[in-house]
Tab-separated table of C-alpha atoms in Angstrom:
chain	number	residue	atom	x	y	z
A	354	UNK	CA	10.239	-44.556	-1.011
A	355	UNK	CA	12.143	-46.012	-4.067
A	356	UNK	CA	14.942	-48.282	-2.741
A	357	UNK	CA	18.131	-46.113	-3.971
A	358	UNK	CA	16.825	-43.134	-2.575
A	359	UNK	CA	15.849	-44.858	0.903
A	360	UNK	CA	19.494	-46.447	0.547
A	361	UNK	CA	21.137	-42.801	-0.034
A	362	UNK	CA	19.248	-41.692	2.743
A	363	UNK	CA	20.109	-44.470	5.466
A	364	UNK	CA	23.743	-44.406	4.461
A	365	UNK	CA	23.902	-40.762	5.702
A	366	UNK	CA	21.621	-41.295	8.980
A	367	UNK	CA	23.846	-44.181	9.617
A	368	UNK	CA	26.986	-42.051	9.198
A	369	UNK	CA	25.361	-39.533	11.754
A	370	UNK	CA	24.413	-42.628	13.882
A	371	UNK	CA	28.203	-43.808	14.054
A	372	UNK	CA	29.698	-40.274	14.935
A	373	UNK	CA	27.160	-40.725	18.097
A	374	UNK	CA	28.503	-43.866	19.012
A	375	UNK	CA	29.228	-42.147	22.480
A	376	UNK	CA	25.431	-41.569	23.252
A	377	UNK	CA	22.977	-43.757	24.953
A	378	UNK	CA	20.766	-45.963	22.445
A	379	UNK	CA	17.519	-44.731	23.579
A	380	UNK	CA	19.426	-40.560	22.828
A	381	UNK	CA	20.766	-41.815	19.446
A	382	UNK	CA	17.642	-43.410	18.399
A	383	UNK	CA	15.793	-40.037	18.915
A	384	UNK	CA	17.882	-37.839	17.438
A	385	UNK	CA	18.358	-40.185	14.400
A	386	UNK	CA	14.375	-40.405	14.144
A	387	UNK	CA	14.136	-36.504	13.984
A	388	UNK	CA	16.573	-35.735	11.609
A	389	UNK	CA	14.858	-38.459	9.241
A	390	UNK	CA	11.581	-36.868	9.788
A	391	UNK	CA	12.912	-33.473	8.816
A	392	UNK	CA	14.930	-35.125	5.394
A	393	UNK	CA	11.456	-36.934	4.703
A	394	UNK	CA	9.325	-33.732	5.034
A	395	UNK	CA	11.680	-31.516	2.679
A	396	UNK	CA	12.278	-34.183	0.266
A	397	UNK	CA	8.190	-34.384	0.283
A	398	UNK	CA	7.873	-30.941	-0.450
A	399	UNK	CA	9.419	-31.317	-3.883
A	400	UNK	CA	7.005	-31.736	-6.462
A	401	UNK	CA	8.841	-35.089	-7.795
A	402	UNK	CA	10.989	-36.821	-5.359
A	403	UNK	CA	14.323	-37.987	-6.946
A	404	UNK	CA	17.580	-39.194	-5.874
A	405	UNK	CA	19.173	-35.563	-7.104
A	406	UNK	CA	17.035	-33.563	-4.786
A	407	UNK	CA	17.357	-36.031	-2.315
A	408	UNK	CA	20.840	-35.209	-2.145
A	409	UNK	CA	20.173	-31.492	-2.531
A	410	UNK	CA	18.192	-31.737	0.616
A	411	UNK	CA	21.152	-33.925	2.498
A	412	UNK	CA	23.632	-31.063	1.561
A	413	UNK	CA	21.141	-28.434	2.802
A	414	UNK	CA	20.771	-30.373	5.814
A	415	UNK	CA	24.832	-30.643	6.868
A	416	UNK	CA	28.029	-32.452	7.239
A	417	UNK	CA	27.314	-35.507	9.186
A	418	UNK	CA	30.628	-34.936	11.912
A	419	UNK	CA	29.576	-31.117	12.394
A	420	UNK	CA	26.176	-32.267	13.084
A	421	UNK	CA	26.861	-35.055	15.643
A	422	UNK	CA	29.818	-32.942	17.395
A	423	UNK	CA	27.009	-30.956	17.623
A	424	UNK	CA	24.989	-32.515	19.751
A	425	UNK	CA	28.289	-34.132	22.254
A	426	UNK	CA	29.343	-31.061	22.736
A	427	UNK	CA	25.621	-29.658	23.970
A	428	UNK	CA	24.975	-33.147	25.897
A	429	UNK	CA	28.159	-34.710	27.946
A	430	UNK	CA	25.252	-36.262	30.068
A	431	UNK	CA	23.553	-38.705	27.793
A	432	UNK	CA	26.970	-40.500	27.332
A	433	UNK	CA	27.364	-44.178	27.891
A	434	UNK	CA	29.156	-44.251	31.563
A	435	UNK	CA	32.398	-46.192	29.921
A	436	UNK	CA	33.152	-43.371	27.219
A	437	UNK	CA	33.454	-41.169	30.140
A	438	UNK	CA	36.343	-40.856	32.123
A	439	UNK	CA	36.971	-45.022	32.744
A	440	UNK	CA	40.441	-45.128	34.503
A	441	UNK	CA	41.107	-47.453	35.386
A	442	UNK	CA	40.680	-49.882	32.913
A	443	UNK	CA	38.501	-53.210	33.362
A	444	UNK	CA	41.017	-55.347	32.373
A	445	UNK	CA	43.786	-53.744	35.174
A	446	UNK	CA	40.575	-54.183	37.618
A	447	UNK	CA	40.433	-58.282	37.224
A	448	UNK	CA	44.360	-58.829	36.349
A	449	UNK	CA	44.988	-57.113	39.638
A	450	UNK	CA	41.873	-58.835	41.678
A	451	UNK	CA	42.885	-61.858	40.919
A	452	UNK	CA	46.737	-61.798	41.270
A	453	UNK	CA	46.905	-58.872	44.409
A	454	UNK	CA	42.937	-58.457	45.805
A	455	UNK	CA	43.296	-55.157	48.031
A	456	UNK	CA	44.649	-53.140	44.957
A	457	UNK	CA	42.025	-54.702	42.350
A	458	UNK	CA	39.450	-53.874	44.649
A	459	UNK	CA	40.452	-50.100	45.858
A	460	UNK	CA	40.780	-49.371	42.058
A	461	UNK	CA	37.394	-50.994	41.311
A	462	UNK	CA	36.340	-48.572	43.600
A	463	UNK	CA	37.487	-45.966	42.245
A	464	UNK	CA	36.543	-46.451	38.754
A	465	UNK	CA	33.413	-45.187	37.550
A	466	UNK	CA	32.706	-47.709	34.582
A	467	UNK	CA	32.051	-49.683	37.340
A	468	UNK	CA	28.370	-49.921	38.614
A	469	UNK	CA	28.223	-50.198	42.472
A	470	UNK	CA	26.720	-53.638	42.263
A	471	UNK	CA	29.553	-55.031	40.279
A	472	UNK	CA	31.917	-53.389	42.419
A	473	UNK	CA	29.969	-55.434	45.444
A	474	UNK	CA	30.627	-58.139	43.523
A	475	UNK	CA	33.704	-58.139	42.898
A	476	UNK	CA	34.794	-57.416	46.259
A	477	UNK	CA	32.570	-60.176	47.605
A	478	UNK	CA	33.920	-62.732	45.431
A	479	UNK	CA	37.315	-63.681	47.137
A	480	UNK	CA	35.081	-63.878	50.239
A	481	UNK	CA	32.697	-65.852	48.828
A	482	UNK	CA	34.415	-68.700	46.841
A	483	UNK	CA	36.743	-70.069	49.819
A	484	UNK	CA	33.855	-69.665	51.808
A	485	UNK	CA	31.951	-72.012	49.464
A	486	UNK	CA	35.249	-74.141	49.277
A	487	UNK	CA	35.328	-74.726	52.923
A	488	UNK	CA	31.569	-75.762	53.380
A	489	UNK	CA	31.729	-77.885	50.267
A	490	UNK	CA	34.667	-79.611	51.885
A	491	UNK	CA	32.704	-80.472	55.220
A	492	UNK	CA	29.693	-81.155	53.565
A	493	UNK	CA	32.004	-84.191	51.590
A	494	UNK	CA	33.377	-85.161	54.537
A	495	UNK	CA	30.107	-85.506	56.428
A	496	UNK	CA	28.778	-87.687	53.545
A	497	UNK	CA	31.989	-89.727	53.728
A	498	UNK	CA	31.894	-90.275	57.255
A	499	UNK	CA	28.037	-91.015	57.359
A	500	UNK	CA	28.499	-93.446	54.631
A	501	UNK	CA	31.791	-95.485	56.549
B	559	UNK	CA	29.860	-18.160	5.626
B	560	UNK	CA	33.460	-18.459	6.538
B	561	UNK	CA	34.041	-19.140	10.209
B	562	UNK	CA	36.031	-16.416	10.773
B	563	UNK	CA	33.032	-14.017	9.882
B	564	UNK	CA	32.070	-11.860	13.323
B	565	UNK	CA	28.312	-12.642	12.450
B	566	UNK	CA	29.094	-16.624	12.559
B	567	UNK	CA	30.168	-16.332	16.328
B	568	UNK	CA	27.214	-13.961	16.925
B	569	UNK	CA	24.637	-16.149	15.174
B	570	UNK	CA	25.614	-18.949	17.190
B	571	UNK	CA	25.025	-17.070	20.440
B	572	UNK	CA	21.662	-15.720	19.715
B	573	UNK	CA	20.651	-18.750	17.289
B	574	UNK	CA	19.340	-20.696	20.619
B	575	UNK	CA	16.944	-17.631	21.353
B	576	UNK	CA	15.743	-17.245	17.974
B	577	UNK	CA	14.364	-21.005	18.014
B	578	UNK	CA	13.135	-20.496	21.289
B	579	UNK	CA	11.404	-17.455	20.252
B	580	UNK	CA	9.858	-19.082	17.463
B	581	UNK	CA	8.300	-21.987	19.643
B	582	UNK	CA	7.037	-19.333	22.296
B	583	UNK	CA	4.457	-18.406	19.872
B	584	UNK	CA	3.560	-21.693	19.511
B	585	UNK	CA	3.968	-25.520	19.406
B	586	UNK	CA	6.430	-26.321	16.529
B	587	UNK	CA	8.180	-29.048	14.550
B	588	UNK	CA	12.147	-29.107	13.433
B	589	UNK	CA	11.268	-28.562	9.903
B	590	UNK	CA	8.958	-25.657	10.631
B	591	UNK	CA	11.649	-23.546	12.861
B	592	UNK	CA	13.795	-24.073	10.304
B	593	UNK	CA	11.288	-22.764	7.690
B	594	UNK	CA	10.348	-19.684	9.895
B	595	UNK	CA	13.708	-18.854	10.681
B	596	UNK	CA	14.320	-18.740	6.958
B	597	UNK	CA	11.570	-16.393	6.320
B	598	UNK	CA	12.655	-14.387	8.615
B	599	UNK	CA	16.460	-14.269	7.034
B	600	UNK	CA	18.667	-16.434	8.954
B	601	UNK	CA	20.088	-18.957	6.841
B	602	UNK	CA	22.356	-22.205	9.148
B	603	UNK	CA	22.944	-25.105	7.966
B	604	UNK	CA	19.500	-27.122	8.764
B	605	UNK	CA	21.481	-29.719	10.839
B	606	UNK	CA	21.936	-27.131	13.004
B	607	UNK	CA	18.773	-26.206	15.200
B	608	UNK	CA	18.629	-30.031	16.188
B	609	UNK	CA	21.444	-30.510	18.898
B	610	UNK	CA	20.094	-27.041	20.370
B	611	UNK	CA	16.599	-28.229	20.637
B	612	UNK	CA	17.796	-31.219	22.158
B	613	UNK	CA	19.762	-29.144	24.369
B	614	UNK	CA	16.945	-26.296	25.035
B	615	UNK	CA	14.904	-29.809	26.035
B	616	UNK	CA	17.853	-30.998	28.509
B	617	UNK	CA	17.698	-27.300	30.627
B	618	UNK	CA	14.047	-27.599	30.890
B	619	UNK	CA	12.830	-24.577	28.639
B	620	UNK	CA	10.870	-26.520	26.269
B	621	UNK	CA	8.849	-29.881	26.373
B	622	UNK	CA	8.503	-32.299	23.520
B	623	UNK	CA	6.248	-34.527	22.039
B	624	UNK	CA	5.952	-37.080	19.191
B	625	UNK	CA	2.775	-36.654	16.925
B	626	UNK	CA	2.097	-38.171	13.775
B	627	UNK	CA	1.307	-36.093	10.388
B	628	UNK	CA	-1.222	-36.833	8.045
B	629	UNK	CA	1.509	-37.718	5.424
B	630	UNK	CA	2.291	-40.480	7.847
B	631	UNK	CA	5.940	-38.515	8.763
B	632	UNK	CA	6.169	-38.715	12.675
B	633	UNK	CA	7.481	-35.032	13.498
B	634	UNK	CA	8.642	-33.966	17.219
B	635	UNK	CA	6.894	-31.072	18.488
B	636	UNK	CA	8.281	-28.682	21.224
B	637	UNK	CA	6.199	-26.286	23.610
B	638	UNK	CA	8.116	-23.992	25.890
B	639	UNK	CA	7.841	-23.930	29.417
B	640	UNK	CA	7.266	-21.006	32.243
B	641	UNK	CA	11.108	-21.510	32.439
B	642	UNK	CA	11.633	-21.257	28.691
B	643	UNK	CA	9.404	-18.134	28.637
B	644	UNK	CA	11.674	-16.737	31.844
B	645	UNK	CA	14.589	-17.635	29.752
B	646	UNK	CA	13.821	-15.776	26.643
B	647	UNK	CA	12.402	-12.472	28.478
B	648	UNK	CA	15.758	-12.390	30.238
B	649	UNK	CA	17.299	-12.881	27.145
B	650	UNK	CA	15.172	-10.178	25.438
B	651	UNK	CA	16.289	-7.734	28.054
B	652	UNK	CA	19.930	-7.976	27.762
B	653	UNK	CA	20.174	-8.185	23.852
B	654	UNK	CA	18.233	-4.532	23.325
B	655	UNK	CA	20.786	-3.142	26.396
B	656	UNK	CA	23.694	-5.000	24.033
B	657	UNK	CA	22.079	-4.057	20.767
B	658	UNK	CA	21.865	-0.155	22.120
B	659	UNK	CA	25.808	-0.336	23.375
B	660	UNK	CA	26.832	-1.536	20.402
B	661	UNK	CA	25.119	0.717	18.360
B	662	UNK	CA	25.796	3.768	20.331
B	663	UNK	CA	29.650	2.782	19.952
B	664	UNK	CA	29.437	1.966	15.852
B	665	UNK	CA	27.816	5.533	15.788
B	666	UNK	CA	30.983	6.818	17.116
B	667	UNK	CA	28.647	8.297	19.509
B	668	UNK	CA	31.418	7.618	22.525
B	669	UNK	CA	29.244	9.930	25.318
């Protein structure tokens, strides 16, 4: 394929690809691979490719929004978990682990952009790290005591 | 077609069994659905038939498979399943009941 044309033609997958941002990879990478396929086959089936009918077959094809609306409003379930319902927010997760744990933690809990082993974690963490603080500590004072 | 038209609403509804119709007589591509529905006198946009395949492949009434053409042009091809044929016999059913209601009615026929 000449380079303008394959240029006119990746502008509008990409434009497609962007509206889908929502999607998982894997869904966006299929659906962009089909809709290139179909482009490539009716461009093909002109008797001389150029850029015009090229962009005769792009029109035919449709707007670029319509399309991808399209296909989020027929599949809610191949959505990344976080552009789903995420309240609430990461950031108000750690702010409020760190400064007030119970309430970090309950809303960790509760939120579900939050994978169950990061909400594990995160709940084991304020456990963990004193924990470690206090057997560091006697393992120092062992060594200091052995070596005086 | 302006989207107020009464056939725009109507083609959207029945658009889903016209693809699936179309594959139930055999394995097809995108591009050919689109062709064959064409033929057969219903103009969409192209862009259209994709997100319902995709979703037609999400409730289980057709399978699909990548296969490469001779031209080199990977195409997807979709094969309905027993619950895609279920589907569109159920379907069948209701739009000649629908199809004879609304007929009887645009007759004036109100018996």
């Amino acid at each position: 394929m000449e380079r303008k044309a394959e240029n006119i033609l990746n502008r509008y997958l990409k434009h497609i690809e962007i509206e889908l941002e929502s999607l998982t990879p894997f869904a966006r990478k299929e659906i962009i691979a089909e809709i290139r396929s179909h482009l490539v086959e009716e461009w093909q089936s002109f008797e001389e490719q150029n850029e015009e009918n090229l962009l005769q077959v792009i029109n035919n094809f449709g707007d670029p929004r319509e399309i991808a609306a399209d296909y989020l409003a027929r599949s809610p379930e191949e959505m990344e978990p976080q552009a789903r319902a995420s309240y609430p927010p990461t950031w108000l997760v750690l702010v409020l682990t760190i400064i007030f744990w119970p309430a970090g933690i309950i809303l960790a809990w509760l939120s579900p952009a939050w994978r169950t082993r990061d909400k594990a974690i995160a709940t084991l963490i304020p456990v963990l790290i004193p924990g470690l603080a206090i057997v560091f500590i006697l393992a120092i004072r062992v060594i200091i005591g052995a070596v005086s | 077609m302006k989207p107020n038209n009464p056939f725009t609403q109507i083609k959207k509804g029945t658009l889903e069994y016209c693809v699936l119709a179309v594959i139930a007589r055999g394995e097809q591509y995108g591009y050919e659905i689109v062709k064959i529905l064409q033929e057969q006198g219903l103009n969409t946009p192209e862009g259209t038939i994709y997100p319902l395949l995709a979703r037609l492949k999400k409730d289980g009434l057709v399978t699909a498979v990548w296969r490469e053409a001779e031209s080199g042009n990977p195409r997807k091809y979709y094969t309905i399943t027993a619950r895609g044929e279920e589907a569109l016999a159920e379907f069948r059913a209701s739009w000649s009941e629908f199809k004879t209601v609304v007929d009887n009615i645009l007759r004036g026929g109100l018996d």
